[in-house]
Short mmCIF file of C-alpha atoms and ligand atoms in Angstrom, two decimals:
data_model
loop_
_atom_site.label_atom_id
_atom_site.label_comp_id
_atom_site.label_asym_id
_atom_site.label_seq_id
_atom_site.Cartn_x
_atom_site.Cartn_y
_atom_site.Cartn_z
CA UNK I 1 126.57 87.93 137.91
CA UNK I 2 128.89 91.19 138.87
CA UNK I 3 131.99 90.91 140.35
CA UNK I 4 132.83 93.92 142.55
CA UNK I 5 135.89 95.04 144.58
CA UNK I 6 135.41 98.51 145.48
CA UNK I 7 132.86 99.11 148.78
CA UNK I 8 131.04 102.05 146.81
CA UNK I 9 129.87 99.54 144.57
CA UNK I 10 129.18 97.18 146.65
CA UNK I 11 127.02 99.76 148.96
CA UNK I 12 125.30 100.91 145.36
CA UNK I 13 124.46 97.56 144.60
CA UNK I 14 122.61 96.72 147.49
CA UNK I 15 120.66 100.20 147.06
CA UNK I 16 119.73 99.00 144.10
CA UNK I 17 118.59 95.83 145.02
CA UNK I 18 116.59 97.54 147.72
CA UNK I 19 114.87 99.48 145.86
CA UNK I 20 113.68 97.17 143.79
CA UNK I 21 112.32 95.83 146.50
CA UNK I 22 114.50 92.62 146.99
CA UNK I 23 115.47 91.05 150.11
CA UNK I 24 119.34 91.04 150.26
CA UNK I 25 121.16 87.54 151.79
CA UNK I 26 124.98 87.65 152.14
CA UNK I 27 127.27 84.61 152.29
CA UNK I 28 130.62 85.57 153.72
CA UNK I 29 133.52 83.39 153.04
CA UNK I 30 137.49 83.47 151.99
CA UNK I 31 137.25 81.45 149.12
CA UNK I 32 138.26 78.19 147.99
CA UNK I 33 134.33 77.01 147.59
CA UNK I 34 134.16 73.57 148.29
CA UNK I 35 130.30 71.82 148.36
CA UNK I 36 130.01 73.08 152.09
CA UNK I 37 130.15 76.79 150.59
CA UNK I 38 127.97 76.08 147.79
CA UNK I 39 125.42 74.55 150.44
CA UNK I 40 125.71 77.81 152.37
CA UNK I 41 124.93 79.63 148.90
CA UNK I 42 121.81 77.32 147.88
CA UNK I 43 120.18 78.11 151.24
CA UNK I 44 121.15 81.87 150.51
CA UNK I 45 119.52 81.68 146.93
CA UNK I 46 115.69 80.86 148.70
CA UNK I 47 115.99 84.33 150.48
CA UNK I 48 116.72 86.70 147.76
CA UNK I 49 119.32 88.44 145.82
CA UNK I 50 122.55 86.50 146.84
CA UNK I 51 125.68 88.33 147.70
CA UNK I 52 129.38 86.02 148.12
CA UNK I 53 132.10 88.20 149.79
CA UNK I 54 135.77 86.36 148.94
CA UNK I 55 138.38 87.97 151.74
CA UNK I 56 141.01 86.16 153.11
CA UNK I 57 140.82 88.57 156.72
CA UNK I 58 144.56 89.14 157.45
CA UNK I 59 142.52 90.28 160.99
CA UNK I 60 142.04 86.72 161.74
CA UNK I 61 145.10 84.58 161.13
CA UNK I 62 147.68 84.73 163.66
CA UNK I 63 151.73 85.46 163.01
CA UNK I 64 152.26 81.67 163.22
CA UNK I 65 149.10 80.75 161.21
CA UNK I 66 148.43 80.03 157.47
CA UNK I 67 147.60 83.62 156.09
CA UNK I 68 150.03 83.26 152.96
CA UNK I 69 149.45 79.73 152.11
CA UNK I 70 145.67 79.85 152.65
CA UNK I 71 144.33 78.09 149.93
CA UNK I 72 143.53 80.20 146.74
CA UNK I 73 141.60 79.59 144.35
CA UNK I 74 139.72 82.58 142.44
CA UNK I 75 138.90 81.49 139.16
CA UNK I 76 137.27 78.52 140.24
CA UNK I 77 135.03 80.15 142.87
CA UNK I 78 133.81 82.31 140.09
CA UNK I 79 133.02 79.57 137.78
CA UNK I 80 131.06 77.77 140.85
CA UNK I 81 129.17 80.70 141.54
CA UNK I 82 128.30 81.72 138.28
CA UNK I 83 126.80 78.09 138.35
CA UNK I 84 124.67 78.68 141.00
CA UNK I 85 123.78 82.22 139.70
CA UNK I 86 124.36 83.90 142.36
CA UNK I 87 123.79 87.68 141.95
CA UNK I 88 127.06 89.27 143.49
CA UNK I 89 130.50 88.21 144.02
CA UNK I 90 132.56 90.51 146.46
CA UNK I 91 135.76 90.46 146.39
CA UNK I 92 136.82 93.49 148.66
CA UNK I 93 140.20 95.16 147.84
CA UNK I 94 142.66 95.81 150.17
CA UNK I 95 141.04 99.50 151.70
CA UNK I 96 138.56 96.87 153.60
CA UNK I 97 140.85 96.57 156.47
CA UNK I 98 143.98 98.86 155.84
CA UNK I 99 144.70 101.40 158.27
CA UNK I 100 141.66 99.94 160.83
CA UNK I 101 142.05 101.40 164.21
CA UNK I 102 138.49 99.54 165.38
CA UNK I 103 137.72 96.48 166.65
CA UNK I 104 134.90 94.16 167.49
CA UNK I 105 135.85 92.58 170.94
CA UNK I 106 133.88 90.12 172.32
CA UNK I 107 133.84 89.58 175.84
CA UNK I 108 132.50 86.02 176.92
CA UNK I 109 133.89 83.50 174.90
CA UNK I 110 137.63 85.70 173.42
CA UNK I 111 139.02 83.30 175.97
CA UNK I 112 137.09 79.99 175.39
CA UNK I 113 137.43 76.96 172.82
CA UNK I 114 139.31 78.27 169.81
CA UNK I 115 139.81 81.34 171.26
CA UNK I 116 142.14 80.17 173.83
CA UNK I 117 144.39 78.56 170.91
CA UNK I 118 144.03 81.95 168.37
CA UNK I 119 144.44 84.78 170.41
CA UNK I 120 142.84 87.66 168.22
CA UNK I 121 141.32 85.49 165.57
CA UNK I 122 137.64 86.57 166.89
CA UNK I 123 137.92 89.96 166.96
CA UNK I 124 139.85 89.34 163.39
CA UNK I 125 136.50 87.62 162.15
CA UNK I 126 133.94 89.90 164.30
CA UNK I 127 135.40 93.09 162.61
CA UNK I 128 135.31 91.92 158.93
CA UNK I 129 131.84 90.63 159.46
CA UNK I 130 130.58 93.80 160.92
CA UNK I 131 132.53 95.69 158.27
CA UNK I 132 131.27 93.10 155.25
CA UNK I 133 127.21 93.84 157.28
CA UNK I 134 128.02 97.54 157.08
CA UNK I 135 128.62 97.78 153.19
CA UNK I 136 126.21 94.81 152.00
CA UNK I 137 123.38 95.80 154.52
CA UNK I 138 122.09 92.22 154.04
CA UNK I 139 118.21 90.90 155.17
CA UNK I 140 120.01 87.84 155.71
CA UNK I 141 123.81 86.62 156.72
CA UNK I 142 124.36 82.45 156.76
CA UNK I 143 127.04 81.20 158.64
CA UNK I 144 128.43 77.64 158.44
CA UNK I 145 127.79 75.45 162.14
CA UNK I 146 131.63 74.47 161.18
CA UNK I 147 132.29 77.31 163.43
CA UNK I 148 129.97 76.92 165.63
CA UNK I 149 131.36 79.27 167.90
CA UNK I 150 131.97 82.01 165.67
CA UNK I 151 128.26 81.39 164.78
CA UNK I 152 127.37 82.02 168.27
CA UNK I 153 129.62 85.48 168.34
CA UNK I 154 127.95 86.81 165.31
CA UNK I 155 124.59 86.04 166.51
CA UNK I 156 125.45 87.76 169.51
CA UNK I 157 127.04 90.33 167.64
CA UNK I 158 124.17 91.60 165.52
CA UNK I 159 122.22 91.16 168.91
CA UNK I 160 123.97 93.91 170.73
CA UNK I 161 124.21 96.23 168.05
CA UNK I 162 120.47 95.68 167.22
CA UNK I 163 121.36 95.02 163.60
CA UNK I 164 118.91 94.67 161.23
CA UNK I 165 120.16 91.30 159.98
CA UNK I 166 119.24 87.87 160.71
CA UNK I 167 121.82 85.90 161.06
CA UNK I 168 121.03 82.00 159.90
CA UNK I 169 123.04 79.20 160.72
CA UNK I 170 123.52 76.38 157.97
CA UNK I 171 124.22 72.81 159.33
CA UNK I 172 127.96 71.25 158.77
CA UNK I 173 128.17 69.62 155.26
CA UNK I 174 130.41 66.29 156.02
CA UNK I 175 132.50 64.04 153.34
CA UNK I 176 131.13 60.90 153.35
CA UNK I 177 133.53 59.37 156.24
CA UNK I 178 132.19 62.08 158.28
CA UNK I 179 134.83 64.59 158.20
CA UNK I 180 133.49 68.20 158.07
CA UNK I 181 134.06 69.83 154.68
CA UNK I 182 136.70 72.58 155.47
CA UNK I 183 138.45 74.37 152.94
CA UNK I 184 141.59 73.35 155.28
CA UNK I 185 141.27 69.22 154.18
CA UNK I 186 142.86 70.59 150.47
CA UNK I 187 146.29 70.29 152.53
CA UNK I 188 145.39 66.40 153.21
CA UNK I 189 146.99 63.85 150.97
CA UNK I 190 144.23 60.74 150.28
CA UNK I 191 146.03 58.71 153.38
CA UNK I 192 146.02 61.74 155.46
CA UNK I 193 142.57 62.39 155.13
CA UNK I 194 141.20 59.07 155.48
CA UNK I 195 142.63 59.23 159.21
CA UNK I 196 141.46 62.70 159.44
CA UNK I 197 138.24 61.13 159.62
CA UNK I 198 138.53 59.30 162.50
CA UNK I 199 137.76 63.09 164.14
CA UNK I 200 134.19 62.45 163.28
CA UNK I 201 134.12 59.04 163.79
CA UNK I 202 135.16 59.63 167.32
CA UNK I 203 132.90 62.57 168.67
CA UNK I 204 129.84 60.79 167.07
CA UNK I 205 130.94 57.70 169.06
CA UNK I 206 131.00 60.17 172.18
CA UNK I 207 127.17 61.25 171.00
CA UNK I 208 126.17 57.64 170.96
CA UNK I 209 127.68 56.82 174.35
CA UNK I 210 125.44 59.46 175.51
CA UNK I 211 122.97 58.38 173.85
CA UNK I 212 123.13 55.19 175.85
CA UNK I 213 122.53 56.97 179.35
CA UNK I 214 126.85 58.20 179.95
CA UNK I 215 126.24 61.96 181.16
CA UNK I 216 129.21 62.50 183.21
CA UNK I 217 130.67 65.41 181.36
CA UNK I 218 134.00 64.45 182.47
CA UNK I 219 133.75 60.62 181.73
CA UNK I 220 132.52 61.63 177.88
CA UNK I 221 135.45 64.70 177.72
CA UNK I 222 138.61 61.82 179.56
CA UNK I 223 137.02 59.00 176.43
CA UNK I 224 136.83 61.62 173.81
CA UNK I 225 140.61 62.74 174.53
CA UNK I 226 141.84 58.84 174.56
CA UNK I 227 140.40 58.01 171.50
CA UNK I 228 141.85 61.08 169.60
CA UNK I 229 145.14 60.82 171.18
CA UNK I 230 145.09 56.80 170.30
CA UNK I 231 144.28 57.91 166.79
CA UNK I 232 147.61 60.53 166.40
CA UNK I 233 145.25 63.45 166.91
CA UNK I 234 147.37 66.53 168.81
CA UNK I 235 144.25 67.54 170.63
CA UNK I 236 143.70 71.43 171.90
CA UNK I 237 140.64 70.75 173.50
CA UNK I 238 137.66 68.71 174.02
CA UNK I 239 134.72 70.77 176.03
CA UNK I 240 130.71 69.90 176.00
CA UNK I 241 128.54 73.06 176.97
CA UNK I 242 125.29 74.03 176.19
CA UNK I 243 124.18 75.13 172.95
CA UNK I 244 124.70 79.07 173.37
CA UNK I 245 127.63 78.19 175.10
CA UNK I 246 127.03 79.99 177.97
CA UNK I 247 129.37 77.68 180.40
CA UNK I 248 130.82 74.40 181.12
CA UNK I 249 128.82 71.65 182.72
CA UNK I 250 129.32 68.31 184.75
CA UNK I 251 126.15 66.80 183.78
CA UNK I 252 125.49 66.79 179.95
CA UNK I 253 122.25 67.25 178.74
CA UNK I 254 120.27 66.28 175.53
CA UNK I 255 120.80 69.60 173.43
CA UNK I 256 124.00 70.24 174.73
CA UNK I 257 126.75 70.32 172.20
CA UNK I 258 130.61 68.76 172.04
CA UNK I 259 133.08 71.05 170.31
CA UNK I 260 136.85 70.10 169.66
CA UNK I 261 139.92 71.47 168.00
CA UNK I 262 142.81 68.75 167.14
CA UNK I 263 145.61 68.94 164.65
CA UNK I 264 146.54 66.31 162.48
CA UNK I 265 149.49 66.07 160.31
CA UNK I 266 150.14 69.79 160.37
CA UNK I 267 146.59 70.84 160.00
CA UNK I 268 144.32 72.24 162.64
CA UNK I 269 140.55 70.85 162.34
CA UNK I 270 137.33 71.64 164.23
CA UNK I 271 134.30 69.74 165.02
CA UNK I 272 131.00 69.78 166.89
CA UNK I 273 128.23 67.53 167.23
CA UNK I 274 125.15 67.97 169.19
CA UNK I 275 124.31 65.24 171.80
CA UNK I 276 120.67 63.71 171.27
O1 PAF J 1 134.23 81.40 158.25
C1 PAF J 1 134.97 82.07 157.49
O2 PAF J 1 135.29 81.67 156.37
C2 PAF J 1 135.47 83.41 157.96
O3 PAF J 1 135.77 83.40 159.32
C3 PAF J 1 134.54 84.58 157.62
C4 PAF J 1 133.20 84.47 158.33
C5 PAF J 1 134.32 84.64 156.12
C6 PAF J 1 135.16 85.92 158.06
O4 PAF J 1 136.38 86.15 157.41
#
């Protein structure tokens, strides 16, 4: 497995790789692999040589957010990659994003979902991905439905730059109460993470309500808000669009998904589920 810092290296790499004829699958992340990562990286490994950028983005944390206590944990990553034997670990220095003067703006959903609570964090995550695309030149790029809605920028993303990259979405690996794996749930302690499930427990009670014939999008968003709040959630917002999240709705429809963002005990979660 090489480990690589520099982007010439990277760039060389990839040649190399081409020319040999491999296809070329990158799996961006900022480290601290937990089993949803490694998921990520064993879909990766079916398409071809497997490149793992580790970057903590300064671009996409905000002044008040947890850039310098974002969970670290290098040696480990390597060891769980080297498992998987993955072909290339990236770890880009520093040059990645100093000095940057461009950015990657998006303009339908900067102002939407997360985007209303982290002012800049898309165009944070946008540019690195574009940059981490440029140097890797990946077949493939796999993106974790976690986020769904950075999913849906990237896809849209490589779409109007007509990149030459496929961008595949991996489904949300969950603990086994439910909770999304996030590399965020390392700041729970046990009792703070067994109510930190009640996040999934709720929106999936929200999909079955649906599932029984509620489609008022406003009866399923008011229920969805109660329960968190009842549970000690701080809830930023509760919305249930369709699944290229195009705009809100008042009448939800199979296929449509249900995104939130709460915090709980200091730590900022998100969630989707699709209803069906
Ligand atoms: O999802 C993440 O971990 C990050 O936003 C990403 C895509 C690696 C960009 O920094």
């Amino acid at each position: 497995m090489e480990i690589i810092t520099c982007i010439k290296d990277a760039k060389d790499l990839s040649k190399k790789f081409k020319t040999g004829g491999q296809k070329i699958s990158l799996v961006p992340t900022m480290g601290k692999l937990h089993e949803g990562h490694l998921n990520i990286v064993r879909n990766a490994l079916k398409h071809g040589k497997v490149f793992v950028s580790i970057y903590i983005n300064p671009m996409q944390f905000g002044p008040s957010e947890d850039f310098n206590n974002y969970p670290r944990d290098i040696e480990g990553d390597i060891e769980k990659l080297r498992r998987l034997n993955v072909d290339c670990v990236y770890m880009p220095d520093d040059t990645i994003t100093k000095n940057n003067k461009t950015f990657i703006i998006d303009d339908f959903l900067s102002d939407k979902l997360c985007g209303l609570y982290r002012p800049g964090h898309f165009q944070g995550v946008l540019t690195i991905v574009m940059k981490l695309l440029s140097i890797v030149q990946p077949d493939f790029a796999f993106f974790g439905l976690k986020d769904y809605q950075q999913y849906i920028l990237i896809k849209k993303m490589a779409e109007d730059f007509f990149m030459d990259v496929k961008i595949m979405p991996v489904p949300t690996m969950r603990e086994e109460c439910g909770l999304a794996m996030s590399s965020r749930n390392f700041y729970f302690n046990s009792a703070d993470k067994e109510s930190a499930c009640n996040f999934y427990k709720i929106l999936n009670n929200i999909r079955l309500l649906f599932k029984k014939g509620e489609t008022s999008v406003e009866n399923l968003k008011h229920l969805t808000i109660k329960e968190l709040i009842d549970k000690n959630f701080t809830v930023e917002y509760v919305e249930i669009m369709d699944k290229e999240l195009i705009g809100r709705k008042t009448t939800a429809e199979t296929g449509d998904i249900i995104l939130s963002a709460v915090k709980f005990s200091g730590v900022r979660l998100i969630d989707n589920i699709f209803l069906e």
